[in-house]
N, C-alpha and C. Protein backbone atom coordinates (compact mmCIF):
# COMPACT_ATOMS: atom_id res chain seq x y z
N ALA A 1 -2.25 -33.01 56.23
CA ALA A 1 -3.35 -33.64 56.72
C ALA A 1 -3.64 -34.38 55.29
N ASP A 2 -3.35 -35.84 55.70
CA ASP A 2 -3.32 -36.68 54.64
C ASP A 2 -5.64 -37.27 53.89
N GLY A 3 -4.72 -36.92 52.76
CA GLY A 3 -6.13 -37.12 52.12
C GLY A 3 -6.43 -35.57 51.49
N GLY A 4 -5.54 -34.56 51.59
CA GLY A 4 -5.82 -32.91 51.47
C GLY A 4 -5.82 -33.30 50.12
N GLU A 5 -6.54 -31.86 49.81
CA GLU A 5 -5.45 -31.29 47.84
C GLU A 5 -5.19 -30.08 48.04
N THR A 6 -4.91 -30.22 47.32
CA THR A 6 -4.10 -29.28 47.17
C THR A 6 -4.02 -28.02 46.06
N TYR A 7 -4.50 -26.74 46.16
CA TYR A 7 -4.27 -25.98 44.84
C TYR A 7 -3.63 -24.55 44.50
N ALA A 8 -3.80 -24.90 43.85
CA ALA A 8 -2.53 -23.28 43.44
C ALA A 8 -3.30 -22.79 42.37
N SER A 9 -2.94 -21.19 42.34
CA SER A 9 -3.92 -20.46 41.52
C SER A 9 -2.67 -20.21 40.75
N VAL A 10 -2.53 -19.73 39.38
CA VAL A 10 -2.08 -19.42 38.43
C VAL A 10 -2.67 -17.57 38.10
N ALA A 11 -1.76 -17.20 37.60
CA ALA A 11 -2.15 -15.75 36.81
C ALA A 11 -1.07 -16.26 35.61
N LEU A 12 -2.22 -16.32 34.99
CA LEU A 12 -1.88 -16.02 33.81
C LEU A 12 -1.80 -13.80 32.71
N ALA A 13 -0.63 -13.89 32.56
CA ALA A 13 -0.93 -12.59 32.36
C ALA A 13 -1.06 -12.50 30.77
N PRO A 14 -1.30 -10.88 30.60
CA PRO A 14 -1.94 -10.67 28.64
C PRO A 14 -0.34 -10.43 28.50
N VAL A 15 -0.71 -11.16 26.53
CA VAL A 15 0.33 -11.26 25.67
C VAL A 15 1.27 -9.72 25.89
N GLY A 16 2.52 -9.53 25.93
CA GLY A 16 3.07 -8.21 25.68
C GLY A 16 2.52 -7.57 27.26
N SER A 17 3.12 -8.22 27.86
CA SER A 17 2.88 -7.37 29.33
C SER A 17 4.05 -7.94 29.93
N GLY A 18 5.15 -7.95 29.56
CA GLY A 18 6.77 -7.66 29.84
C GLY A 18 6.57 -7.00 31.31
N GLY A 19 7.61 -6.63 32.00
CA GLY A 19 8.29 -5.99 33.51
C GLY A 19 8.53 -6.53 34.30
N ARG A 20 7.93 -6.19 35.64
CA ARG A 20 8.89 -6.49 37.05
C ARG A 20 7.01 -7.98 36.83
N ASP A 21 8.02 -9.06 37.92
CA ASP A 21 7.22 -10.02 38.26
C ASP A 21 6.22 -9.29 38.56
N VAL A 22 5.74 -8.48 39.76
CA VAL A 22 4.69 -8.48 40.69
C VAL A 22 3.83 -7.77 39.88
N ASP A 23 4.14 -6.45 38.31
CA ASP A 23 3.49 -6.30 37.88
C ASP A 23 2.33 -7.03 37.01
N VAL A 24 3.95 -7.63 36.28
CA VAL A 24 3.43 -9.19 35.78
C VAL A 24 1.44 -9.25 36.16
N VAL A 25 2.15 -10.23 37.73
CA VAL A 25 0.80 -10.97 38.32
C VAL A 25 0.00 -9.31 38.92
N ARG A 26 0.00 -8.19 39.30
CA ARG A 26 -0.94 -7.87 39.45
C ARG A 26 -1.96 -6.94 37.83
N LEU A 27 -1.12 -7.24 36.27
CA LEU A 27 -1.83 -7.08 35.99
C LEU A 27 -2.94 -8.45 35.22
N ALA A 28 -2.30 -9.39 35.66
CA ALA A 28 -3.10 -10.80 35.39
C ALA A 28 -4.06 -11.09 36.18
N LEU A 29 -4.30 -10.15 37.31
CA LEU A 29 -5.43 -10.32 38.58
C LEU A 29 -5.86 -9.58 37.97
N GLN A 30 -5.73 -9.07 37.11
CA GLN A 30 -6.60 -7.00 37.31
C GLN A 30 -6.38 -6.22 37.98
N ASP A 31 -5.81 -6.09 37.78
CA ASP A 31 -5.46 -5.10 39.78
C ASP A 31 -6.34 -3.85 38.77
N PRO A 32 -7.46 -2.45 38.85
CA PRO A 32 -7.16 -1.47 38.27
C PRO A 32 -6.06 -0.61 38.01
N ALA A 33 -5.05 -0.56 39.10
CA ALA A 33 -3.98 0.39 38.59
C ALA A 33 -3.00 0.05 37.96
N ALA A 34 -3.26 -1.71 38.25
CA ALA A 34 -1.83 -2.40 36.64
C ALA A 34 -2.72 -2.10 35.48
N LEU A 35 -4.17 -2.25 35.70
CA LEU A 35 -4.47 -2.59 34.36
C LEU A 35 -4.23 -0.13 33.41
N ALA A 36 -4.85 0.51 34.40
CA ALA A 36 -4.84 1.56 33.94
C ALA A 36 -2.69 1.65 33.55
N LYS A 37 -2.44 1.42 34.48
CA LYS A 37 -0.89 1.65 34.37
C LYS A 37 -0.83 1.10 32.58
N HIS A 38 -1.25 -0.36 32.38
CA HIS A 38 -0.73 -1.14 30.96
C HIS A 38 -1.10 -0.12 29.86
N ARG A 39 -2.61 0.53 30.11
CA ARG A 39 -3.62 1.16 29.32
C ARG A 39 -2.86 2.41 28.63
N GLN A 40 -2.02 2.89 29.44
CA GLN A 40 -1.51 4.51 29.37
C GLN A 40 0.41 3.64 27.93
N VAL A 41 0.68 3.18 28.70
CA VAL A 41 2.43 2.87 28.01
C VAL A 41 1.79 1.89 26.43
N GLU A 42 0.28 1.51 26.40
CA GLU A 42 0.20 0.62 24.93
C GLU A 42 0.18 2.26 24.02
N GLU A 43 0.49 2.37 22.73
CA GLU A 43 0.23 3.45 21.82
C GLU A 43 -0.97 3.06 21.21
N PRO A 44 -1.76 3.70 20.60
CA PRO A 44 -2.57 3.66 19.41
C PRO A 44 -2.03 3.22 18.86
N ALA A 45 -3.53 2.16 18.02
CA ALA A 45 -2.45 1.26 16.51
C ALA A 45 -2.43 2.43 15.16
N PRO A 46 -1.58 2.79 14.08
CA PRO A 46 -1.50 4.04 13.66
C PRO A 46 -2.86 3.69 12.57
N LYS A 47 -3.31 4.79 12.52
CA LYS A 47 -5.21 4.83 11.07
C LYS A 47 -3.91 4.92 10.24
N PRO A 48 -5.03 3.85 9.43
CA PRO A 48 -5.02 3.77 7.62
C PRO A 48 -4.46 5.01 7.04
N ARG A 49 -3.62 5.25 6.30
CA ARG A 49 -4.11 6.12 5.11
C ARG A 49 -4.96 6.29 4.45
N GLY A 50 -5.34 7.59 3.54
CA GLY A 50 -6.43 7.64 2.67
C GLY A 50 -5.38 7.65 1.76
N GLY A 51 -6.45 7.93 0.72
CA GLY A 51 -5.83 8.08 -0.91
C GLY A 51 -4.68 6.51 -1.31
N VAL A 52 -4.32 6.92 -2.32
CA VAL A 52 -3.30 6.01 -2.47
C VAL A 52 -1.63 5.51 -1.73
N VAL A 53 -1.37 4.33 -1.15
CA VAL A 53 0.01 3.78 -1.08
C VAL A 53 0.52 3.88 -1.20
N ILE A 54 1.82 3.78 -1.68
CA ILE A 54 2.33 2.17 -2.62
C ILE A 54 3.73 2.08 -2.35
N ASP A 55 3.34 0.66 -2.25
CA ASP A 55 4.99 0.33 -1.78
C ASP A 55 5.87 0.00 -2.78
N ILE A 56 6.84 0.52 -3.44
CA ILE A 56 7.07 -0.49 -4.53
C ILE A 56 7.83 -1.42 -3.41
N SER A 57 8.62 -1.33 -2.53
CA SER A 57 9.79 -2.67 -2.57
C SER A 57 8.77 -3.97 -2.56
N ARG A 58 7.68 -3.92 -1.74
CA ARG A 58 7.08 -4.81 -1.37
C ARG A 58 5.99 -5.22 -2.58
N LYS A 59 6.10 -3.85 -3.99
CA LYS A 59 4.64 -4.80 -4.76
C LYS A 59 3.44 -4.53 -4.37
N ARG A 60 2.88 -3.55 -3.60
CA ARG A 60 1.58 -3.59 -3.00
C ARG A 60 1.43 -2.37 -3.04
N VAL A 61 -0.21 -1.79 -3.52
CA VAL A 61 -0.78 -0.83 -3.21
C VAL A 61 -1.79 -0.95 -2.30
N GLN A 62 -1.67 0.44 -1.86
CA GLN A 62 -3.04 0.66 -0.46
C GLN A 62 -4.47 1.47 -1.23
N LEU A 63 -5.55 1.01 -1.10
CA LEU A 63 -6.40 2.04 -1.57
C LEU A 63 -7.28 2.45 -1.16
N ASP A 64 -6.71 3.48 0.15
CA ASP A 64 -7.63 4.72 0.92
C ASP A 64 -6.99 3.44 2.21
N GLY A 65 -6.52 2.30 2.43
CA GLY A 65 -6.44 1.77 3.56
C GLY A 65 -6.25 0.29 3.34
N ASN A 66 -7.29 0.15 1.88
CA ASN A 66 -7.67 -1.33 1.41
C ASN A 66 -6.47 -1.30 0.17
N ALA A 67 -6.36 -2.94 0.55
CA ALA A 67 -5.33 -3.57 -0.91
C ALA A 67 -5.62 -3.72 -2.55
N ALA A 68 -5.21 -2.60 -2.91
CA ALA A 68 -6.16 -2.45 -4.30
C ALA A 68 -5.48 -4.20 -5.01
N PRO A 69 -6.68 -4.63 -5.93
CA PRO A 69 -6.10 -5.96 -6.11
C PRO A 69 -5.22 -5.68 -7.58
N LEU A 70 -4.15 -5.13 -7.85
CA LEU A 70 -3.45 -4.85 -9.11
C LEU A 70 -3.13 -6.94 -9.50
N THR A 71 -2.87 -6.43 -11.22
CA THR A 71 -2.39 -7.61 -12.18
C THR A 71 -1.40 -7.30 -12.07
N TYR A 72 -0.42 -7.93 -12.68
CA TYR A 72 1.22 -7.80 -12.65
C TYR A 72 2.02 -6.51 -13.80
N LYS A 73 1.03 -6.60 -14.64
CA LYS A 73 1.17 -6.10 -15.24
C LYS A 73 0.64 -4.20 -14.72
N GLU A 74 -0.41 -4.25 -14.07
CA GLU A 74 -0.67 -3.42 -13.59
C GLU A 74 -0.05 -2.77 -13.00
N PHE A 75 0.39 -2.99 -11.70
CA PHE A 75 1.74 -2.42 -11.14
C PHE A 75 2.78 -1.91 -11.56
N GLU A 76 3.54 -3.07 -12.50
CA GLU A 76 4.72 -2.20 -13.35
C GLU A 76 4.22 -0.91 -13.88
N LEU A 77 3.18 -0.93 -14.72
CA LEU A 77 2.72 -0.04 -15.62
C LEU A 77 3.39 1.30 -13.87
N LEU A 78 2.12 1.35 -12.90
CA LEU A 78 2.12 2.47 -11.97
C LEU A 78 3.14 2.59 -11.41
N GLN A 79 3.65 1.85 -11.09
CA GLN A 79 5.88 1.47 -11.02
C GLN A 79 6.33 2.93 -12.05
N TYR A 80 5.75 2.47 -12.81
CA TYR A 80 6.64 3.34 -14.46
C TYR A 80 6.81 4.50 -14.09
N LEU A 81 4.89 4.72 -14.30
CA LEU A 81 4.35 5.90 -13.61
C LEU A 81 4.93 6.86 -12.57
N VAL A 82 4.65 6.32 -11.32
CA VAL A 82 5.28 7.22 -10.17
C VAL A 82 6.65 6.89 -10.67
N LEU A 83 7.30 6.56 -10.80
CA LEU A 83 8.87 6.77 -10.81
C LEU A 83 9.21 8.42 -11.60
N ARG A 84 8.16 8.03 -12.61
CA ARG A 84 8.64 9.53 -13.18
C ARG A 84 6.66 10.68 -13.84
N GLU A 85 7.19 10.60 -11.84
CA GLU A 85 5.90 11.99 -11.95
C GLU A 85 5.75 12.89 -11.93
N GLY A 86 4.75 13.57 -12.57
CA GLY A 86 4.96 14.49 -13.83
C GLY A 86 5.53 14.97 -15.06
N ARG A 87 6.02 14.12 -14.92
CA ARG A 87 6.50 13.84 -16.95
C ARG A 87 5.75 12.95 -17.76
N THR A 88 5.86 13.45 -18.80
CA THR A 88 4.34 12.84 -19.79
C THR A 88 5.02 11.72 -20.03
N VAL A 89 5.16 10.58 -20.29
CA VAL A 89 5.20 9.15 -20.95
C VAL A 89 4.46 8.61 -21.71
N SER A 90 5.43 8.57 -23.50
CA SER A 90 4.46 8.09 -24.00
C SER A 90 4.29 6.59 -24.17
N ARG A 91 3.16 6.36 -25.26
CA ARG A 91 2.82 4.94 -25.22
C ARG A 91 4.16 4.29 -25.44
N ASP A 92 4.96 4.65 -26.72
CA ASP A 92 5.47 3.45 -26.81
C ASP A 92 6.77 4.03 -26.00
N GLU A 93 7.59 4.50 -25.15
CA GLU A 93 8.38 4.37 -24.03
C GLU A 93 7.59 3.07 -23.30
N LEU A 94 6.40 3.38 -22.64
CA LEU A 94 5.73 2.29 -22.05
C LEU A 94 6.22 0.99 -23.03
N ILE A 95 5.33 1.17 -23.70
CA ILE A 95 5.87 -0.33 -24.77
C ILE A 95 6.88 -1.14 -24.35
N ALA A 96 8.90 -0.29 -24.86
CA ALA A 96 8.80 -0.60 -24.74
C ALA A 96 10.23 -0.63 -23.37
N SER A 97 9.44 -0.24 -22.99
CA SER A 97 10.51 -0.13 -20.90
C SER A 97 9.55 -1.42 -20.66
N LEU A 98 8.07 -1.64 -20.89
CA LEU A 98 7.25 -3.01 -19.58
C LEU A 98 7.77 -3.85 -20.56
N TRP A 99 7.80 -3.88 -21.37
CA TRP A 99 7.84 -6.18 -22.60
C TRP A 99 9.03 -5.47 -23.28
N THR A 100 8.88 -6.94 -22.86
CA THR A 100 10.53 -7.33 -23.95
C THR A 100 10.34 -7.75 -24.78
N ALA A 101 11.30 -7.93 -25.64
CA ALA A 101 11.31 -9.01 -27.06
C ALA A 101 11.32 -10.37 -26.52
N GLY A 102 11.64 -10.87 -25.66
CA GLY A 102 11.02 -12.52 -24.46
C GLY A 102 9.88 -13.05 -24.91
N ASP A 103 8.38 -11.11 -24.38
CA ASP A 103 7.57 -11.91 -24.64
C ASP A 103 7.01 -12.22 -25.18
N ASP A 104 5.78 -13.28 -24.95
CA ASP A 104 4.71 -13.57 -25.75
C ASP A 104 3.93 -12.97 -26.63
N GLU A 105 3.81 -11.50 -25.64
CA GLU A 105 3.06 -10.99 -27.16
C GLU A 105 3.78 -9.41 -26.53
N ILE A 106 3.78 -8.91 -27.63
CA ILE A 106 3.91 -7.43 -27.65
C ILE A 106 2.97 -6.49 -28.27
N PRO A 107 2.26 -5.80 -27.24
CA PRO A 107 1.04 -4.56 -27.39
C PRO A 107 1.33 -3.04 -28.14
N ASN A 108 0.16 -2.87 -28.77
CA ASN A 108 0.26 -2.25 -29.04
C ASN A 108 -0.63 -1.11 -28.46
N GLU A 109 -0.19 0.42 -29.03
CA GLU A 109 -0.55 1.18 -28.39
C GLU A 109 -1.82 1.59 -27.54
N ARG A 110 -2.44 1.05 -28.52
CA ARG A 110 -4.13 0.13 -27.39
C ARG A 110 -3.95 -0.72 -26.36
N THR A 111 -3.98 -1.04 -26.27
CA THR A 111 -3.09 -2.79 -25.22
C THR A 111 -2.78 -1.40 -24.50
N ILE A 112 -2.07 -0.11 -24.51
CA ILE A 112 -1.68 0.71 -24.09
C ILE A 112 -2.87 0.82 -23.06
N ASP A 113 -3.79 1.88 -23.65
CA ASP A 113 -5.12 1.93 -22.49
C ASP A 113 -5.90 1.63 -22.43
N VAL A 114 -5.61 -0.48 -23.20
CA VAL A 114 -6.41 -0.91 -22.17
C VAL A 114 -5.76 -0.70 -20.67
N HIS A 115 -4.81 -1.03 -20.19
CA HIS A 115 -4.19 -0.88 -19.12
C HIS A 115 -4.27 0.32 -18.34
N VAL A 116 -4.30 1.34 -18.75
CA VAL A 116 -4.14 2.32 -17.96
C VAL A 116 -6.08 2.54 -18.01
N ARG A 117 -7.30 2.33 -17.98
CA ARG A 117 -8.60 2.52 -17.94
C ARG A 117 -8.31 0.96 -17.07
N ARG A 118 -8.03 -0.17 -17.02
CA ARG A 118 -8.04 -1.29 -16.22
C ARG A 118 -7.85 -0.55 -14.37
N LEU A 119 -6.38 0.47 -15.00
CA LEU A 119 -5.55 1.13 -13.41
C LEU A 119 -6.43 2.08 -12.99
N ARG A 120 -6.79 2.70 -13.52
CA ARG A 120 -7.50 3.69 -13.32
C ARG A 120 -8.84 3.56 -12.29
N GLU A 121 -9.53 2.33 -13.53
CA GLU A 121 -10.99 2.59 -12.33
C GLU A 121 -10.75 1.77 -10.92
N LYS A 122 -9.41 0.43 -10.60
CA LYS A 122 -9.39 0.12 -9.47
C LYS A 122 -8.75 1.63 -8.71
N LEU A 123 -7.50 2.89 -9.23
CA LEU A 123 -7.69 4.11 -8.48
C LEU A 123 -7.95 5.04 -8.17
N GLU A 124 -8.75 5.41 -9.55
CA GLU A 124 -9.31 6.95 -9.19
C GLU A 124 -10.62 6.33 -8.90
N ASP A 125 -10.96 7.68 -7.94
CA ASP A 125 -12.35 7.71 -7.51
C ASP A 125 -13.68 7.90 -8.98
N ASP A 126 -13.32 8.76 -9.42
CA ASP A 126 -13.92 8.85 -11.09
C ASP A 126 -12.77 8.80 -11.96
N PRO A 127 -13.15 7.84 -12.72
CA PRO A 127 -12.11 7.21 -13.97
C PRO A 127 -12.47 7.08 -15.17
N THR A 128 -14.40 8.52 -14.72
CA THR A 128 -14.23 8.54 -16.31
C THR A 128 -13.50 10.62 -16.41
N THR A 129 -13.32 10.97 -15.53
CA THR A 129 -12.04 12.07 -15.18
C THR A 129 -10.86 11.96 -14.09
N PRO A 130 -10.30 10.67 -14.91
CA PRO A 130 -9.09 10.87 -14.06
C PRO A 130 -7.91 11.56 -12.79
N GLN A 131 -8.01 11.94 -12.27
CA GLN A 131 -7.05 12.88 -11.55
C GLN A 131 -5.76 12.62 -11.55
N ARG A 132 -5.25 10.68 -11.37
CA ARG A 132 -3.53 10.91 -11.32
C ARG A 132 -3.53 10.25 -12.90
N ILE A 133 -4.23 9.33 -12.83
CA ILE A 133 -3.37 8.73 -14.93
C ILE A 133 -3.80 9.92 -15.54
N VAL A 134 -3.91 10.83 -15.92
CA VAL A 134 -4.02 11.79 -17.01
C VAL A 134 -3.56 11.37 -18.85
N THR A 135 -4.36 11.40 -19.54
CA THR A 135 -4.24 11.38 -20.76
C THR A 135 -3.32 13.13 -21.14
N VAL A 136 -2.36 12.92 -21.51
CA VAL A 136 -2.15 14.24 -21.99
C VAL A 136 -1.81 13.78 -24.10
N ARG A 137 -3.16 14.62 -24.47
CA ARG A 137 -3.83 14.20 -25.61
C ARG A 137 -2.37 14.02 -27.50
N GLY A 138 -2.23 13.02 -27.51
CA GLY A 138 -1.72 12.86 -28.98
C GLY A 138 -0.37 12.31 -28.21
N ILE A 139 0.21 11.90 -27.10
CA ILE A 139 1.73 11.34 -27.14
C ILE A 139 1.50 11.05 -25.76
N GLY A 140 1.02 10.32 -24.36
CA GLY A 140 0.82 9.39 -23.55
C GLY A 140 0.01 9.56 -21.90
N TYR A 141 0.66 9.49 -21.39
CA TYR A 141 -0.05 9.80 -20.03
C TYR A 141 1.02 10.56 -18.65
N LYS A 142 0.46 11.12 -18.18
CA LYS A 142 1.01 11.39 -16.40
C LYS A 142 0.48 10.99 -15.70
N LEU A 143 1.86 11.02 -14.65
CA LEU A 143 0.86 10.87 -13.44
C LEU A 143 0.82 11.78 -12.01
N VAL A 144 -0.48 12.91 -11.71
CA VAL A 144 -0.45 13.61 -10.65
C VAL A 144 -0.59 13.58 -9.83
N ALA A 145 0.57 13.56 -8.27
CA ALA A 145 -0.31 13.17 -6.97
C ALA A 145 -0.96 14.04 -6.51
N GLN A 146 -2.28 13.13 -5.67
CA GLN A 146 -3.34 14.48 -4.74
C GLN A 146 -3.32 14.12 -3.60
N ALA A 147 -3.63 14.81 -3.02
CA ALA A 147 -3.14 15.37 -1.68
C ALA A 147 -3.84 13.91 -0.87
N GLY A 148 -3.14 13.43 -0.15
CA GLY A 148 -3.44 11.75 1.04
C GLY A 148 -2.04 10.96 -0.23
N ASP A 149 -2.30 11.16 -1.46
CA ASP A 149 -1.32 9.99 -1.90
C ASP A 149 0.18 10.02 -1.48
N ASP A 150 0.53 8.36 -0.62
CA ASP A 150 1.12 8.64 -0.08
C ASP A 150 3.16 8.65 -1.23
N ALA A 151 3.72 9.51 -0.93
CA ALA A 151 5.65 9.89 -1.95
C ALA A 151 5.86 8.48 -1.12
N THR A 152 6.46 8.15 0.00
CA THR A 152 6.98 7.48 0.32
C THR A 152 8.11 6.64 0.00
N ALA A 153 7.49 6.17 -0.66
CA ALA A 153 8.15 4.41 -1.71
C ALA A 153 8.27 5.03 -2.50
N ARG A 154 7.95 7.14 -3.08
CA ARG A 154 8.25 7.08 -4.36
C ARG A 154 9.56 6.86 -4.15
N ASP A 155 8.94 8.33 -3.47
CA ASP A 155 10.95 9.18 -2.72
C ASP A 155 12.59 8.44 -2.77
N ALA A 156 11.45 6.94 -1.96
CA ALA A 156 12.80 5.83 -1.55
C ALA A 156 13.53 5.73 -2.73
N ALA A 157 12.25 4.53 -3.70
CA ALA A 157 12.90 4.39 -4.76
C ALA A 157 14.29 5.60 -5.81
N ARG A 158 13.43 6.72 -5.55
CA ARG A 158 14.61 7.67 -6.38
C ARG A 158 15.65 8.56 -5.39
N GLY A 159 15.58 6.97 -4.19
CA GLY A 159 17.18 7.74 -3.04
C GLY A 159 17.08 8.88 -2.52
N GLU A 160 15.40 9.63 -2.49
CA GLU A 160 15.65 10.82 -2.17
C GLU A 160 14.53 10.87 -0.22
N GLY A 161 14.27 9.63 0.16
CA GLY A 161 13.66 9.77 1.23
C GLY A 161 14.66 9.95 1.83
């Protein structure tokens, strides 16, 4: 027929709906059976873990599923303690290990205390009674992992994971 118009229906399938062509078309057309099958195949999103999750390789820290905004030195300090979990680390050892002679300013023991205090403010439930980064009076600090903290990054860094 001259002057007639032709229409074509186009089915757009949702992203990630691979499979046989007929299944993709059924899904795009919102076929109830295809939708039900597609929902069964989808895996539920993993729930974020609670506690502190430390990813040493990516230099990221999460606290109860949210990114913890640590400075470079705070992360370096936390990483040093994580890799020595359960061991008391002296302030002098922290200074010698985390600051080099080429740094603009080599800190004193009080500077270490300030870094630890700031780290506690970001990671502890109650910084006034720390449970993760504890003070060993007269010596230094010790990291004590809590239930819910993720040790995967620590163990992988030690070669145990």
